[in-house]
Short mmCIF file of C-alpha atoms in Angstrom, two decimals:
data_model
loop_
_atom_site.label_atom_id
_atom_site.label_comp_id
_atom_site.label_asym_id
_atom_site.label_seq_id
_atom_site.Cartn_x
_atom_site.Cartn_y
_atom_site.Cartn_z
CA MET A 1 80.02 116.36 73.33
CA THR A 2 82.26 114.13 75.45
CA THR A 3 80.21 111.40 77.13
CA VAL A 4 80.63 110.61 80.80
CA GLU A 5 81.97 107.13 79.98
CA THR A 6 84.55 108.49 77.51
CA ALA A 7 85.71 111.10 80.01
CA VAL A 8 86.13 108.49 82.74
CA ASP A 9 88.14 106.22 80.43
CA SER A 10 90.40 109.14 79.48
CA TYR A 11 90.98 110.03 83.13
CA LEU A 12 91.83 106.45 84.10
CA ARG A 13 94.32 106.23 81.22
CA HIS A 14 95.81 109.52 82.39
CA VAL A 15 96.38 108.37 85.99
CA ALA A 16 97.68 104.97 84.85
CA VAL A 17 100.03 106.09 82.08
CA GLU A 18 100.99 109.72 82.66
CA ARG A 19 100.93 109.74 86.46
CA GLY A 20 102.10 106.14 86.77
CA LEU A 21 99.74 105.17 89.58
CA ALA A 22 99.75 101.57 90.79
CA VAL A 23 97.30 99.06 89.34
CA ASN A 24 95.44 98.75 92.66
CA THR A 25 95.10 102.53 92.91
CA VAL A 26 93.71 102.81 89.37
CA ALA A 27 91.25 100.02 90.19
CA ALA A 28 90.10 101.96 93.25
CA TYR A 29 89.62 105.09 91.12
CA ARG A 30 87.58 103.03 88.67
CA ARG A 31 85.30 101.78 91.48
CA ASP A 32 84.85 105.27 92.90
CA LEU A 33 83.97 106.76 89.52
CA GLY A 34 81.63 103.83 88.90
CA LEU A 35 79.61 104.95 91.93
CA TYR A 36 79.61 108.53 90.62
CA THR A 37 78.61 107.74 87.04
CA ALA A 38 75.89 105.31 88.19
CA TRP A 39 74.45 108.06 90.36
CA LEU A 40 74.56 110.57 87.50
CA ALA A 41 72.74 108.09 85.28
CA VAL A 42 69.94 107.29 87.74
CA ASP A 43 69.72 109.37 90.90
CA ALA A 44 71.07 112.81 90.02
CA PRO A 45 68.65 115.56 91.11
CA GLY A 46 66.86 117.69 88.58
CA ASP A 47 63.57 119.41 87.90
CA PRO A 48 62.27 117.16 86.57
CA PRO A 49 64.77 114.42 87.55
CA ARG A 50 66.66 113.08 84.53
CA PRO A 51 69.87 111.14 83.84
CA ILE A 52 72.95 113.26 83.22
CA THR A 53 74.97 112.37 80.13
CA ASP A 54 76.48 115.81 79.47
CA LEU A 55 79.21 116.83 81.93
CA HIS A 56 78.56 120.51 81.17
CA VAL A 57 75.29 120.39 83.11
CA VAL A 58 76.90 119.08 86.31
CA THR A 59 76.91 121.76 89.01
CA ARG A 60 78.23 122.18 92.55
CA ARG A 61 74.76 121.18 93.73
CA HIS A 62 75.15 117.82 92.00
CA ILE A 63 78.48 117.15 93.71
CA SER A 64 77.06 118.04 97.13
CA SER A 65 74.01 115.86 96.53
CA PHE A 66 76.23 112.97 95.49
CA VAL A 67 78.23 113.25 98.74
CA GLN A 68 74.99 113.20 100.74
CA HIS A 69 73.79 110.21 98.73
CA LEU A 70 76.90 108.21 99.61
CA GLY A 71 76.13 108.49 103.32
CA LEU A 72 72.43 107.70 102.95
CA ARG A 73 72.41 104.81 100.50
CA PRO A 74 69.83 102.32 101.83
CA GLU A 75 71.75 99.36 100.43
CA ALA A 76 75.15 100.25 101.90
CA PRO A 77 75.85 103.75 103.29
CA LEU A 78 79.54 104.62 103.22
CA THR A 79 81.58 105.70 106.23
CA ALA A 80 82.98 109.22 106.42
CA ALA A 81 86.43 107.91 105.47
CA SER A 82 85.07 106.10 102.40
CA ILE A 83 83.06 109.15 101.35
CA ALA A 84 86.18 111.31 101.63
CA ARG A 85 88.09 108.87 99.43
CA VAL A 86 85.36 108.77 96.76
CA LEU A 87 85.06 112.56 96.78
CA SER A 88 88.83 112.88 96.37
CA THR A 89 88.58 110.74 93.23
CA VAL A 90 85.66 112.76 91.87
CA ARG A 91 87.50 116.02 92.53
CA GLY A 92 90.55 114.71 90.69
CA PHE A 93 88.31 113.70 87.80
CA HIS A 94 86.71 117.14 87.51
CA ARG A 95 90.07 118.87 87.81
CA PHE A 96 91.27 116.74 84.91
CA LEU A 97 88.19 117.72 82.86
CA LEU A 98 89.01 121.39 83.37
CA GLU A 99 92.68 120.95 82.49
CA GLU A 100 91.74 119.06 79.30
CA GLY A 101 89.26 121.75 78.26
CA VAL A 102 86.27 119.40 78.43
CA VAL A 103 84.46 121.79 80.83
CA GLU A 104 84.87 125.47 81.68
CA THR A 105 84.49 125.18 85.47
CA ASP A 106 85.74 122.79 88.13
CA VAL A 107 82.43 122.28 89.94
CA ALA A 108 83.88 119.86 92.51
CA HIS A 109 86.72 122.08 93.71
CA ASP A 110 84.96 123.61 96.74
CA THR A 111 83.04 120.54 97.91
CA LYS A 112 84.22 119.48 101.36
CA PRO A 113 84.21 115.88 102.61
CA PRO A 114 82.48 114.99 105.89
CA LYS A 115 84.61 115.42 109.00
CA LEU A 116 86.58 112.32 109.89
CA ALA A 117 86.78 111.07 113.43
CA LEU A 118 90.36 110.85 114.66
CA ARG A 119 91.33 107.19 114.33
CA LEU A 120 94.57 106.24 115.98
CA PRO A 121 96.49 103.40 114.37
CA LYS A 122 96.11 100.07 116.16
CA ALA A 123 99.48 98.81 117.30
CA ILE A 124 100.35 95.84 119.46
CA SER A 125 102.99 95.78 122.16
CA ILE A 126 106.59 94.66 121.68
CA GLU A 127 105.79 91.56 123.75
CA GLN A 128 102.85 90.71 121.50
CA VAL A 129 104.99 91.19 118.38
CA SER A 130 107.61 88.86 119.89
CA ALA A 131 104.94 86.23 120.59
CA LEU A 132 103.60 86.58 117.03
CA LEU A 133 107.06 86.12 115.49
CA ALA A 134 107.88 83.21 117.81
CA ALA A 135 104.73 81.46 116.56
CA THR A 136 106.43 81.07 113.17
CA ASP A 137 109.40 79.12 114.58
CA GLY A 138 110.08 75.85 112.80
CA ASP A 139 112.29 74.09 110.27
CA ASP A 140 109.78 73.14 107.56
CA VAL A 141 109.64 75.26 104.40
CA GLN A 142 106.32 76.89 105.30
CA ARG A 143 107.48 78.05 108.73
CA LEU A 144 110.79 79.29 107.34
CA ARG A 145 108.91 81.35 104.75
CA ASP A 146 106.35 82.64 107.26
CA LYS A 147 109.04 83.75 109.71
CA ALA A 148 110.96 85.57 106.97
CA LEU A 149 107.77 87.29 105.79
CA LEU A 150 106.66 88.45 109.24
CA GLU A 151 110.14 89.44 110.39
CA LEU A 152 110.59 91.55 107.25
CA LEU A 153 107.19 93.22 107.62
CA TYR A 154 107.96 94.26 111.20
CA ALA A 155 111.61 95.14 110.50
CA THR A 156 110.75 97.52 107.66
CA GLY A 157 107.23 98.77 108.40
CA ALA A 158 106.41 97.97 104.78
CA ARG A 159 102.92 97.74 103.37
CA VAL A 160 101.97 94.13 102.69
CA SER A 161 101.76 94.86 98.95
CA GLU A 162 105.35 96.17 99.03
CA VAL A 163 106.66 92.98 100.64
CA VAL A 164 104.77 90.45 98.51
CA ASN A 165 105.90 92.35 95.39
CA LEU A 166 109.56 92.04 96.34
CA ASN A 167 111.84 90.11 94.01
CA VAL A 168 114.98 88.28 95.06
CA ASP A 169 117.05 91.00 93.38
CA ASP A 170 115.57 93.57 95.78
CA VAL A 171 117.54 91.85 98.55
CA LEU A 172 121.34 91.87 98.26
CA VAL A 173 122.21 88.64 100.03
CA GLU A 174 125.97 89.25 100.21
CA VAL A 175 125.62 92.62 101.96
CA PHE A 176 122.05 92.23 103.15
CA ASP A 177 121.48 95.17 105.45
CA SER A 178 118.64 96.88 103.57
CA VAL A 179 115.82 96.22 101.14
CA ARG A 180 114.48 98.17 98.18
CA LEU A 181 110.72 98.75 98.49
CA THR A 182 108.42 100.08 95.80
CA GLY A 183 105.54 102.04 97.29
CA LYS A 184 102.60 104.07 96.05
CA GLY A 185 103.12 105.69 92.67
CA ASP A 186 106.03 103.30 92.05
CA LYS A 187 108.24 105.40 94.35
CA GLN A 188 111.22 103.44 95.59
CA ARG A 189 112.91 103.73 98.95
CA ILE A 190 115.72 101.89 100.71
CA VAL A 191 114.89 100.67 104.22
CA PRO A 192 117.45 99.14 106.61
CA VAL A 193 116.80 95.62 107.89
CA GLY A 194 117.70 94.43 111.41
CA SER A 195 119.63 91.29 112.31
CA PHE A 196 116.59 89.15 113.16
CA ALA A 197 114.94 89.78 109.80
CA ARG A 198 118.26 89.35 107.97
CA ALA A 199 118.77 85.95 109.57
CA ALA A 200 115.19 84.86 108.85
CA VAL A 201 115.30 85.93 105.19
CA SER A 202 118.73 84.33 104.66
CA ASP A 203 117.49 81.06 106.19
CA TYR A 204 114.45 81.13 103.94
CA LEU A 205 116.51 81.85 100.80
CA VAL A 206 118.94 79.01 101.51
CA ARG A 207 116.68 76.34 103.00
CA ALA A 208 113.12 76.95 101.78
CA ARG A 209 112.82 79.02 98.61
CA PRO A 210 114.78 76.56 96.39
CA ILE A 211 112.30 73.83 97.38
CA LEU A 212 109.27 76.03 96.72
CA SER A 213 110.61 77.41 93.44
CA VAL A 214 110.72 73.99 91.70
CA ARG A 215 107.01 73.49 92.39
CA GLY A 216 105.91 76.17 89.94
CA ARG A 217 106.99 78.27 87.00
CA SER A 218 110.18 80.24 87.26
CA THR A 219 109.52 83.56 89.01
CA PRO A 220 111.78 86.26 90.49
CA ALA A 221 109.40 86.68 93.45
CA LEU A 222 111.06 86.65 96.87
CA PHE A 223 108.19 85.03 98.76
CA LEU A 224 106.63 81.93 97.20
CA GLY A 225 103.52 79.95 98.01
CA LEU A 226 103.46 76.20 98.51
CA ARG A 227 102.82 75.73 94.77
CA GLY A 228 105.73 77.90 93.75
CA GLN A 229 103.75 81.04 92.88
CA ARG A 230 104.21 84.54 94.29
CA VAL A 231 102.55 84.95 97.68
CA SER A 232 99.49 87.21 97.37
CA ARG A 233 98.28 89.89 99.77
CA GLN A 234 95.46 87.56 100.80
CA ASN A 235 97.95 84.75 101.48
CA ALA A 236 100.01 87.09 103.65
CA TRP A 237 96.92 88.07 105.64
CA LEU A 238 96.08 84.40 106.25
CA ILE A 239 99.68 83.65 107.29
CA ILE A 240 99.59 86.42 109.89
CA ARG A 241 96.15 85.44 111.18
CA ALA A 242 97.29 81.83 111.62
CA ALA A 243 100.42 82.97 113.49
CA ALA A 244 98.32 85.22 115.74
CA GLU A 245 96.04 82.31 116.61
CA ARG A 246 99.01 80.08 117.47
CA ALA A 247 100.46 82.90 119.60
CA GLY A 248 97.19 83.18 121.51
CA LEU A 249 96.75 86.87 120.71
CA THR A 250 93.24 88.07 121.49
CA VAL A 251 93.52 91.36 119.57
CA PRO A 252 92.94 91.60 115.80
CA VAL A 253 96.22 91.35 113.90
CA SER A 254 96.68 92.14 110.21
CA PRO A 255 99.65 93.00 108.00
CA HIS A 256 98.96 96.68 108.68
CA THR A 257 99.14 96.00 112.42
CA LEU A 258 102.84 95.26 112.00
CA ARG A 259 103.31 98.50 110.04
CA HIS A 260 101.56 100.49 112.78
CA SER A 261 103.57 98.70 115.48
CA PHE A 262 106.83 99.40 113.63
CA ALA A 263 106.13 103.15 113.58
CA THR A 264 104.82 103.31 117.14
CA HIS A 265 107.73 101.37 118.60
CA LEU A 266 110.30 103.47 116.72
CA LEU A 267 108.82 106.74 117.96
CA ALA A 268 108.48 105.40 121.50
CA GLY A 269 112.17 104.50 121.30
CA GLY A 270 113.13 108.06 120.42
CA ALA A 271 113.25 108.02 116.61
CA ASP A 272 112.68 111.34 114.83
CA VAL A 273 109.27 111.60 113.18
CA ARG A 274 110.82 112.61 109.85
CA VAL A 275 113.01 109.51 109.86
CA VAL A 276 109.93 107.38 110.45
CA GLN A 277 108.20 109.27 107.62
CA GLU A 278 110.98 108.27 105.22
CA LEU A 279 110.96 104.66 106.39
CA LEU A 280 107.19 104.37 105.97
CA GLY A 281 107.22 106.07 102.58
CA HIS A 282 104.72 108.76 103.61
CA SER A 283 104.61 111.72 101.24
CA SER A 284 103.64 114.07 104.09
CA VAL A 285 104.94 114.17 107.65
CA ALA A 286 101.38 114.98 108.77
CA THR A 287 100.43 111.38 108.02
CA THR A 288 103.24 110.11 110.23
CA GLN A 289 102.50 112.49 113.10
CA ILE A 290 99.35 110.61 114.04
CA TYR A 291 101.67 107.98 115.54
CA THR A 292 103.07 110.56 117.95
CA LEU A 293 99.59 110.76 119.50
CA VAL A 294 99.77 107.05 120.22
CA THR A 295 103.08 107.35 122.03
CA VAL A 296 101.91 110.41 123.99
CA ASP A 297 98.83 108.47 125.09
CA THR A 298 101.06 105.62 126.24
CA LEU A 299 103.26 108.00 128.23
CA ARG A 300 100.18 109.56 129.81
CA ASP A 301 98.84 106.16 130.86
CA MET A 302 102.19 105.17 132.36
CA TYR A 303 102.41 108.49 134.21
CA THR A 304 98.90 108.14 135.62
CA THR A 305 99.63 104.62 136.80
CA ALA A 306 103.08 105.24 138.27
CA HIS A 307 103.13 108.77 139.73
CA PRO A 308 101.88 108.98 143.34
CA ARG A 309 100.13 112.32 142.72
CA ALA A 310 98.88 111.72 139.22
CA ARG A 311 95.41 110.60 140.25
#
């Protein structure tokens, strides 16, 4: 009999090695399956109730009960979006068990996640983006780095993890008009870079990075911290928050805000949704199309305000 723990370890090795998922994604799968296996060991229903150690006895009823449990946990009930993510992991796990011949039935296949409320991406206006970027102006090494980081985030619509993981070799300085980004599942894409970001990154490479690089161990990382180490995702978040405070922005601003703003501003400017899909690195155009709702809402608001017979 394959134990639950052994099966989980096998699945995590499978997604890490054979499917080549990113380290952060595998860690998220591990957390999700930790919730599931803990529930099987303690709270799984039965008559009488008993811990489940044999995956063959898991039924569709168990999966449904687990989903309900996630939304009712007294210590920390999960949101519908978080429940959907955990269920997706559990379904992938059970599909793997069937494919490997560990079980005869995929008991999680038909379980549906709770309905998600439509959440439009939060974007800021072009004027607010300009104020945010202007708040990084300066000639010291920290400001030069911060401006290059924020300009590149907005110019490419990259995820913060994609930008902090960039190496110098991902930017061709001599003909610097694009950058090579590595997204989810280690998929690479080439994204063009505008003149403002090109100038900011070139300034940083010439005037700031050499100073930062001698403060730590040799590293190929493009963006370095004040001690010469690669800038982390948390560092990037703090850099953006500090810039937002200096700019006097009253709305929440995060690295993902710049990604949302990039997509929204492109579509509002007439870009094709499939082009934006490629630039963002979305595997499905359906994910990108949510941004079209934002631009339609903006057009509707402008129409209502400006047209004499709109109200």
